Amino acid sequence: MINQKNRLNFSGGPGVLPESVLQQAQQAIIEVPGTGLSVLGISHRSDWFAAVVNELEANIRALLGLPDSYHVLLLQGGATQQFSMLPMALLRASEHPADYLHTGYWSGKSIPSAQREGPVRVAWSGESDGKSGSFTRLPGDDELELSGQAPYLHYVSNETVEGVQFHRVLGRDDVPRVCDMSSDFLSRPCCAERYSFIYAHAQKNIGPAGVTVVLMRDELLQRVPTDLPGFLDYRVQAQAHSNYNTPPVFAIYVVLLVTRWLRDEIGGLARMDAINRAKADVLYRLLDDSDGFYRGRARASDRSLMNVAFNLGTPEGDQFFLDAALAAGFSGLAGHRAIGGVRASIYNGMTLAAVEELAGFMDNFRRQRRR
Ligand SMILES: *Cc1c(COP(=O)(O)O)cnc(C)c1O
């Protein structure tokens, strides 16, 4: 049975998950097929859980075409922990600053965390004096002067709050690329092998909160200092096969279900990308054809396929729209508290049909207000 209200949940995060995954998760709470046990009570030292971790790792590798030279780690602490854990490992001993791009709210959080650990250079910032004009576009390659000495380049592939997304791989091939893909991981093929380090928490696009996927090239792992607490040491986590202390078994199991769904029901990341593009097209076309009634936030070439951010010109107009949308069953559309406005998040689990329903509602709303 489809949950009609949940399929219209456009929340920025935690994001909506596929109905078939929710059904299997529901079943697993009572009994994981074949085990006789609830997923909430199965030992993280069981053979069953070891097989879950192995299959999830294999699925991620297969979906991304990831070579064996990468470690796949399942960590806790969210993306925020990676904002510190990564520079603890790679910046503390560095004489040269790491290059960071400041493209929006989340990259803005990553920078002070890195500065506590070592030298940082902000290689580009999209912040402008007028708050409303900040982070509406991303830099072109000609605007980036990236250092060849940097221990790494850090950027966020999709700025979830502002709705801007890179549609190319950035940076130089001689400096390790580090990317926070929390809000677009497994939404499209991403040339994973061109990055040295990718991290993504689960709760936007691939599962519930509680687990963060880290893909790390072995060369980088070799650079990790040996004096870090075990929990914060990538080498220790890799040796323990993501089972250093009690991991979030349920969250990991649901991420496994999502990767199976991507493989078996969607048919891989190229297919997922096509669906995600179709969804984003529906909404951006509607904004563009609205005679300025709906104002898209991002420059057209930098628009996010995951988070469609827009406004209706005034905070009162935004609120009136949000109230009407909620009354019609569409939830989670309020913009992030940092910037307000409206944001439709259309992660993997959001269906094209639900996006079309939202577009239909928006079109009617505009016609009624214009009359
Ligand atoms: C939501 C978000 C974060 C914060 O993640 P937590 O898991 O809550 O720490 C970081 N980066 C990006 C791109 C996000 O969208």
Short mmCIF file of C-alpha atoms and ligand atoms in Angstrom, two decimals:
data_model
loop_
_atom_site.label_atom_id
_atom_site.label_comp_id
_atom_site.label_asym_id
_atom_site.label_seq_id
_atom_site.Cartn_x
_atom_site.Cartn_y
_atom_site.Cartn_z
CA MET A 1 0.00 0.00 0.00
CA ILE A 2 1.42 3.36 -1.06
CA ASN A 3 1.68 6.07 1.58
CA GLN A 4 0.22 8.99 -0.37
CA LYS A 5 1.46 11.68 1.96
CA ASN A 6 5.00 10.32 2.15
CA ARG A 7 5.45 10.11 -1.61
CA LEU A 8 4.94 13.90 -1.71
CA ASN A 9 7.63 14.61 0.90
CA PHE A 10 10.03 17.08 -0.73
CA SER A 11 12.19 17.49 2.37
CA GLY A 12 15.82 18.55 2.00
CA GLY A 13 16.92 15.84 4.41
CA PRO A 14 16.36 13.26 5.63
CA GLY A 15 15.01 12.62 2.16
CA VAL A 16 12.23 10.41 0.87
CA LEU A 17 13.11 6.73 0.23
CA PRO A 18 11.65 4.36 -2.37
CA GLU A 19 8.40 2.72 -1.28
CA SER A 20 9.75 -0.80 -1.94
CA VAL A 21 12.72 -0.09 0.35
CA LEU A 22 10.41 1.14 3.11
CA GLN A 23 8.37 -2.04 2.84
CA GLN A 24 11.44 -4.26 3.14
CA ALA A 25 12.70 -2.17 6.06
CA GLN A 26 9.31 -2.54 7.75
CA GLN A 27 9.48 -6.30 7.31
CA ALA A 28 13.07 -6.41 8.58
CA ILE A 29 12.13 -4.69 11.84
CA ILE A 30 9.99 -7.72 12.63
CA GLU A 31 12.15 -10.33 10.94
CA VAL A 32 14.96 -10.21 8.42
CA PRO A 33 14.06 -12.87 5.84
CA GLY A 34 15.99 -16.06 6.50
CA THR A 35 17.29 -15.13 9.96
CA GLY A 36 14.25 -15.29 12.24
CA LEU A 37 15.52 -12.14 13.98
CA SER A 38 14.66 -8.45 13.96
CA VAL A 39 17.26 -6.27 12.24
CA LEU A 40 17.26 -4.16 15.41
CA GLY A 41 18.55 -7.10 17.45
CA ILE A 42 20.97 -8.88 15.12
CA SER A 43 24.56 -8.89 16.30
CA HIS A 44 26.99 -6.70 14.40
CA ARG A 45 29.44 -9.61 14.83
CA SER A 46 27.12 -12.05 13.06
CA ASP A 47 27.88 -13.67 9.69
CA TRP A 48 24.68 -12.07 8.44
CA PHE A 49 25.98 -8.55 9.13
CA ALA A 50 29.40 -9.31 7.66
CA ALA A 51 27.58 -10.37 4.48
CA VAL A 52 25.53 -7.14 4.52
CA VAL A 53 28.70 -5.03 4.69
CA ASN A 54 30.36 -7.09 1.95
CA GLU A 55 27.40 -6.86 -0.38
CA LEU A 56 26.91 -3.15 0.23
CA GLU A 57 30.56 -2.52 -0.51
CA ALA A 58 30.34 -4.64 -3.67
CA ASN A 59 27.19 -2.85 -4.81
CA ILE A 60 28.76 0.59 -4.35
CA ARG A 61 31.84 -0.55 -6.25
CA ALA A 62 29.73 -1.98 -9.07
CA LEU A 63 27.42 1.06 -9.33
CA LEU A 64 30.38 3.48 -9.48
CA GLY A 65 32.87 1.24 -11.31
CA LEU A 66 35.23 1.77 -8.38
CA PRO A 67 38.64 0.07 -8.62
CA ASP A 68 40.16 -2.10 -5.87
CA SER A 69 42.63 0.67 -5.02
CA TYR A 70 39.85 2.32 -2.98
CA HIS A 71 38.65 1.50 0.51
CA VAL A 72 34.92 1.64 1.14
CA LEU A 73 34.24 2.67 4.74
CA LEU A 74 30.93 2.98 6.59
CA LEU A 75 31.39 5.51 9.36
CA GLN A 76 29.30 7.42 11.90
CA GLY A 77 29.17 11.10 12.81
CA GLY A 78 27.62 12.29 9.56
CA ALA A 79 29.22 14.55 6.99
CA THR A 80 30.02 16.97 9.80
CA GLN A 81 32.44 14.51 11.34
CA GLN A 82 34.21 14.27 7.97
CA PHE A 83 34.64 18.07 7.99
CA SER A 84 37.12 17.46 10.87
CA MET A 85 38.22 13.84 10.47
CA LEU A 86 39.60 14.42 6.99
CA PRO A 87 41.82 17.43 7.88
CA MET A 88 42.94 15.66 11.07
CA ALA A 89 44.27 12.94 8.80
CA LEU A 90 45.61 14.98 5.89
CA LEU A 91 46.20 18.56 7.04
CA ARG A 92 47.74 18.50 10.50
CA ALA A 93 51.21 17.71 9.22
CA SER A 94 50.99 19.76 6.02
CA GLU A 95 53.12 22.87 5.42
CA HIS A 96 51.03 23.81 2.41
CA PRO A 97 47.40 24.90 2.67
CA ALA A 98 44.61 22.76 1.34
CA ASP A 99 42.43 24.46 -1.28
CA TYR A 100 38.77 24.79 -0.30
CA LEU A 101 35.94 26.14 -2.44
CA HIS A 102 33.27 28.15 -0.64
CA THR A 103 30.20 27.57 -2.78
CA GLY A 104 27.40 27.61 -0.20
CA TYR A 105 26.18 26.74 3.27
CA TRP A 106 27.75 23.29 3.62
CA SER A 107 31.16 24.08 2.17
CA GLY A 108 31.00 27.11 4.49
CA LYS A 109 30.72 24.71 7.43
CA SER A 110 33.64 22.59 6.24
CA ILE A 111 36.14 25.47 6.13
CA PRO A 112 36.34 26.52 9.83
CA SER A 113 36.53 22.83 10.80
CA ALA A 114 39.53 22.37 8.52
CA GLN A 115 41.15 25.61 9.76
CA ARG A 116 41.25 24.16 13.26
CA GLU A 117 43.48 21.36 11.98
CA GLY A 118 45.85 23.09 9.59
CA PRO A 119 46.41 25.69 6.88
CA VAL A 120 43.53 26.38 4.49
CA ARG A 121 43.28 28.61 1.46
CA VAL A 122 39.83 29.54 0.20
CA ALA A 123 40.45 29.30 -3.53
CA TRP A 124 37.07 30.72 -4.49
CA SER A 125 34.06 32.09 -2.66
CA GLY A 126 30.56 32.70 -3.97
CA GLU A 127 29.65 34.82 -0.97
CA SER A 128 28.60 38.36 -1.87
CA ASP A 129 27.77 41.41 0.23
CA GLY A 130 24.05 41.26 -0.35
CA LYS A 131 22.95 38.05 1.34
CA SER A 132 20.32 37.20 -1.26
CA GLY A 133 22.89 37.25 -4.06
CA SER A 134 25.28 34.86 -2.35
CA PHE A 135 25.95 31.40 -3.73
CA THR A 136 23.71 31.65 -6.76
CA ARG A 137 26.45 30.45 -9.10
CA LEU A 138 29.55 28.28 -9.21
CA PRO A 139 33.01 29.20 -10.51
CA GLY A 140 34.20 28.51 -14.03
CA ASP A 141 37.59 26.82 -14.48
CA ASP A 142 39.07 30.22 -15.50
CA GLU A 143 38.17 31.64 -12.07
CA LEU A 144 40.00 28.96 -10.13
CA GLU A 145 43.67 29.27 -9.39
CA LEU A 146 44.42 26.02 -7.69
CA SER A 147 47.74 25.26 -6.08
CA GLY A 148 49.84 22.33 -7.24
CA GLN A 149 51.28 22.10 -3.71
CA ALA A 150 48.00 21.68 -1.87
CA PRO A 151 47.65 18.40 0.05
CA TYR A 152 44.15 18.24 -1.45
CA LEU A 153 41.33 20.23 -3.02
CA HIS A 154 38.00 20.10 -1.15
CA TYR A 155 34.63 20.95 -2.59
CA VAL A 156 30.95 20.10 -2.30
CA SER A 157 29.46 18.63 -5.48
CA ASN A 158 25.90 19.72 -4.67
CA GLU A 159 25.12 22.60 -2.34
CA THR A 160 21.92 21.28 -0.81
CA VAL A 161 20.75 24.57 0.71
CA GLU A 162 21.26 26.90 -2.26
CA GLY A 163 20.56 24.35 -5.01
CA VAL A 164 23.76 24.74 -7.04
CA GLN A 165 25.57 21.68 -8.38
CA PHE A 166 28.78 21.07 -10.27
CA HIS A 167 28.22 19.27 -13.54
CA ARG A 168 31.91 18.51 -14.06
CA VAL A 169 34.91 17.22 -12.14
CA LEU A 170 37.04 20.09 -10.79
CA GLY A 171 40.69 20.56 -10.10
CA ARG A 172 44.07 19.33 -11.19
CA ASP A 173 45.05 15.73 -11.72
CA ASP A 174 48.22 16.16 -9.62
CA VAL A 175 46.35 17.18 -6.44
CA PRO A 176 44.00 14.75 -4.65
CA ARG A 177 40.36 15.69 -5.10
CA VAL A 178 38.17 15.43 -2.02
CA CYS A 179 34.44 15.81 -2.47
CA ASP A 180 31.45 16.01 -0.14
CA MET A 181 28.76 14.26 -2.20
CA SER A 182 26.27 13.99 0.65
CA SER A 183 23.32 15.25 -1.34
CA ASP A 184 23.99 13.75 -4.78
CA PHE A 185 25.86 10.50 -4.10
CA LEU A 186 24.60 7.68 -6.36
CA SER A 187 22.28 10.11 -8.16
CA ARG A 188 24.38 9.97 -11.33
CA PRO A 189 27.66 8.49 -12.60
CA CYS A 190 30.36 10.68 -11.00
CA CYS A 191 33.76 9.52 -12.40
CA ALA A 192 34.59 8.28 -8.90
CA GLU A 193 38.08 7.18 -9.92
CA ARG A 194 39.03 10.81 -10.54
CA TYR A 195 38.60 11.57 -6.84
CA SER A 196 40.96 10.48 -4.08
CA PHE A 197 38.32 10.79 -1.40
CA ILE A 198 34.53 10.95 -1.57
CA TYR A 199 32.21 11.14 1.40
CA ALA A 200 28.45 11.11 1.65
CA HIS A 201 26.17 10.62 4.58
CA ALA A 202 23.16 8.45 3.79
CA GLN A 203 20.25 10.61 4.80
CA LYS A 204 19.75 12.77 1.74
CA ASN A 205 19.86 10.31 -1.10
CA ILE A 206 20.65 6.75 -0.08
CA GLY A 207 19.16 5.85 3.30
CA PRO A 208 18.41 6.93 6.86
CA ALA A 209 20.69 9.03 9.07
CA GLY A 210 23.41 7.23 11.01
CA VAL A 211 25.88 6.07 8.38
CA THR A 212 28.34 7.93 6.16
CA VAL A 213 29.99 6.30 3.17
CA VAL A 214 33.67 7.14 2.64
CA LEU A 215 35.57 6.10 -0.49
CA MET A 216 39.28 6.55 -0.01
CA ARG A 217 42.21 5.80 -2.24
CA ASP A 218 44.78 3.56 -0.59
CA GLU A 219 47.61 6.10 -1.20
CA LEU A 220 45.76 8.60 0.99
CA LEU A 221 45.21 6.04 3.71
CA GLN A 222 48.97 5.53 3.91
CA ARG A 223 49.37 9.22 4.84
CA VAL A 224 47.15 9.05 7.91
CA PRO A 225 49.11 9.77 11.12
CA THR A 226 49.20 7.01 13.72
CA ASP A 227 48.34 9.11 16.78
CA LEU A 228 44.64 9.67 16.15
CA PRO A 229 41.90 8.15 18.31
CA GLY A 230 40.88 4.81 16.76
CA PHE A 231 37.39 6.03 16.01
CA LEU A 232 38.80 8.94 13.97
CA ASP A 233 41.54 6.97 12.22
CA TYR A 234 40.66 5.84 8.70
CA ARG A 235 43.33 3.14 8.85
CA VAL A 236 41.82 1.59 11.97
CA GLN A 237 38.34 1.78 10.48
CA ALA A 238 39.52 0.11 7.28
CA GLN A 239 41.27 -2.68 9.18
CA ALA A 240 38.10 -3.28 11.21
CA HIS A 241 35.93 -3.51 8.04
CA SER A 242 33.66 -0.72 9.30
CA ASN A 243 33.05 -2.70 12.49
CA TYR A 244 35.44 -1.01 14.94
CA ASN A 245 32.67 -0.37 17.44
CA THR A 246 28.95 -1.12 17.20
CA PRO A 247 27.91 0.18 13.79
CA PRO A 248 24.37 1.38 12.92
CA VAL A 249 23.21 -2.02 11.63
CA PHE A 250 19.72 -0.86 10.68
CA ALA A 251 20.91 2.21 8.72
CA ILE A 252 23.52 0.14 6.90
CA TYR A 253 20.93 -2.50 6.03
CA VAL A 254 18.61 0.14 4.55
CA VAL A 255 21.45 1.59 2.47
CA LEU A 256 22.06 -1.94 1.17
CA LEU A 257 18.37 -2.14 0.16
CA VAL A 258 18.70 1.21 -1.66
CA THR A 259 21.74 -0.01 -3.62
CA ARG A 260 19.82 -3.17 -4.61
CA TRP A 261 16.92 -0.97 -5.71
CA LEU A 262 19.31 1.18 -7.79
CA ARG A 263 20.76 -1.91 -9.43
CA ASP A 264 17.66 -4.06 -9.93
CA GLU A 265 14.68 -1.71 -10.19
CA ILE A 266 16.32 1.40 -11.66
CA GLY A 267 19.03 -0.32 -13.68
CA GLY A 268 22.14 1.59 -12.61
CA LEU A 269 23.33 5.16 -12.25
CA ALA A 270 23.05 6.25 -15.89
CA ARG A 271 19.37 5.30 -15.72
CA MET A 272 18.99 7.05 -12.35
CA ASP A 273 20.59 10.15 -13.83
CA ALA A 274 18.13 10.18 -16.74
CA ILE A 275 15.20 9.96 -14.33
CA ASN A 276 16.65 12.67 -12.09
CA ARG A 277 17.17 14.95 -15.10
CA ALA A 278 13.59 14.39 -16.23
CA LYS A 279 12.33 15.36 -12.76
CA ALA A 280 14.47 18.49 -12.54
CA ASP A 281 13.46 19.51 -16.08
CA VAL A 282 9.78 19.46 -15.14
CA LEU A 283 10.34 21.92 -12.30
CA TYR A 284 12.89 24.21 -13.94
CA ARG A 285 10.76 24.46 -17.06
CA LEU A 286 7.85 25.47 -14.87
CA LEU A 287 9.92 28.19 -13.16
CA ASP A 288 11.20 29.49 -16.49
CA ASP A 289 7.72 29.61 -18.00
CA SER A 290 6.12 31.38 -15.03
CA ASP A 291 6.76 34.99 -16.18
CA GLY A 292 8.78 35.68 -13.07
CA PHE A 293 6.10 34.43 -10.68
CA TYR A 294 8.49 31.72 -9.46
CA ARG A 295 12.10 32.93 -9.33
CA GLY A 296 14.77 30.27 -9.50
CA ARG A 297 17.70 30.92 -7.20
CA ALA A 298 20.61 29.40 -9.13
CA ARG A 299 22.15 30.48 -12.40
CA ALA A 300 20.72 28.17 -15.07
CA SER A 301 24.00 26.39 -15.88
CA ASP A 302 24.67 25.61 -12.19
CA ARG A 303 21.20 24.39 -11.28
CA SER A 304 21.00 21.38 -9.01
CA LEU A 305 19.22 18.26 -10.18
CA MET A 306 18.55 17.41 -6.53
CA ASN A 307 17.41 20.64 -4.85
CA VAL A 308 15.28 23.11 -6.80
CA ALA A 309 15.43 26.38 -4.84
CA PHE A 310 13.16 29.29 -5.73
CA ASN A 311 11.02 32.04 -4.23
CA LEU A 312 7.92 34.06 -4.99
CA GLY A 313 9.43 37.50 -4.53
CA THR A 314 8.46 38.20 -0.90
CA PRO A 315 8.64 36.19 2.34
CA GLU A 316 4.84 36.57 2.61
CA GLY A 317 4.40 35.19 -0.90
CA ASP A 318 6.68 32.25 -0.04
CA GLN A 319 4.71 31.52 3.13
CA PHE A 320 1.36 31.72 1.37
CA PHE A 321 2.63 29.23 -1.21
CA LEU A 322 4.06 26.88 1.44
CA ASP A 323 0.79 26.88 3.39
CA ALA A 324 -1.25 26.14 0.28
CA ALA A 325 1.17 23.40 -0.79
CA LEU A 326 1.01 21.76 2.62
CA ALA A 327 -2.79 21.87 2.58
CA ALA A 328 -2.64 20.10 -0.79
CA GLY A 329 -0.42 17.34 0.64
CA PHE A 330 3.06 18.53 -0.43
CA SER A 331 5.39 18.65 2.58
CA GLY A 332 9.01 19.57 3.26
CA LEU A 333 9.08 22.45 0.77
CA ALA A 334 10.26 25.24 3.09
CA GLY A 335 13.74 26.50 2.20
CA HIS A 336 16.61 25.90 4.62
CA ARG A 337 16.40 28.12 7.71
CA ALA A 338 19.62 29.86 6.63
CA ILE A 339 18.08 31.39 3.49
CA GLY A 340 14.29 30.85 3.51
CA GLY A 341 12.33 30.69 0.27
CA VAL A 342 11.12 27.42 -1.18
CA ARG A 343 13.11 24.28 -1.99
CA ALA A 344 11.83 21.15 -3.67
CA SER A 345 14.27 18.33 -2.98
CA ILE A 346 13.89 15.61 -5.56
CA TYR A 347 16.34 12.92 -4.48
CA ASN A 348 16.52 9.44 -6.01
CA GLY A 349 13.53 8.19 -4.02
CA MET A 350 11.21 10.94 -5.31
CA THR A 351 9.20 9.70 -8.28
CA LEU A 352 8.68 11.55 -11.57
CA ALA A 353 4.93 11.19 -11.05
CA ALA A 354 5.13 13.00 -7.70
CA VAL A 355 7.22 15.79 -9.25
CA GLU A 356 4.64 16.15 -12.01
CA GLU A 357 1.93 16.45 -9.36
CA LEU A 358 3.88 19.23 -7.67
CA ALA A 359 4.34 21.00 -10.99
CA GLY A 360 0.60 20.72 -11.65
CA PHE A 361 -0.13 22.23 -8.27
CA MET A 362 2.35 25.08 -8.85
CA ASP A 363 0.89 25.83 -12.25
CA ASN A 364 -2.64 26.05 -10.82
CA PHE A 365 -1.47 28.13 -7.90
CA ARG A 366 0.12 30.64 -10.23
CA ARG A 367 -2.94 30.88 -12.50
CA GLN A 368 -5.23 31.44 -9.53
CA ARG A 369 -3.02 34.13 -8.03
CA ARG A 370 -2.65 35.90 -11.37
CA ARG A 371 -6.34 36.12 -12.01
C1 LIG B 1 23.23 17.92 4.99
C2 LIG B 1 24.64 18.10 4.53
C3 LIG B 1 25.74 18.05 5.43
C4 LIG B 1 25.56 17.84 6.93
O1 LIG B 1 25.45 16.49 7.18
P1 LIG B 1 25.34 15.85 8.65
O2 LIG B 1 25.29 14.38 8.35
O3 LIG B 1 24.10 16.36 9.27
O4 LIG B 1 26.56 16.21 9.39
C5 LIG B 1 27.01 18.19 4.89
N1 LIG B 1 27.21 18.35 3.57
C6 LIG B 1 26.19 18.40 2.70
C7 LIG B 1 26.46 18.59 1.24
C8 LIG B 1 24.87 18.27 3.15
O5 LIG B 1 23.86 18.31 2.27
#
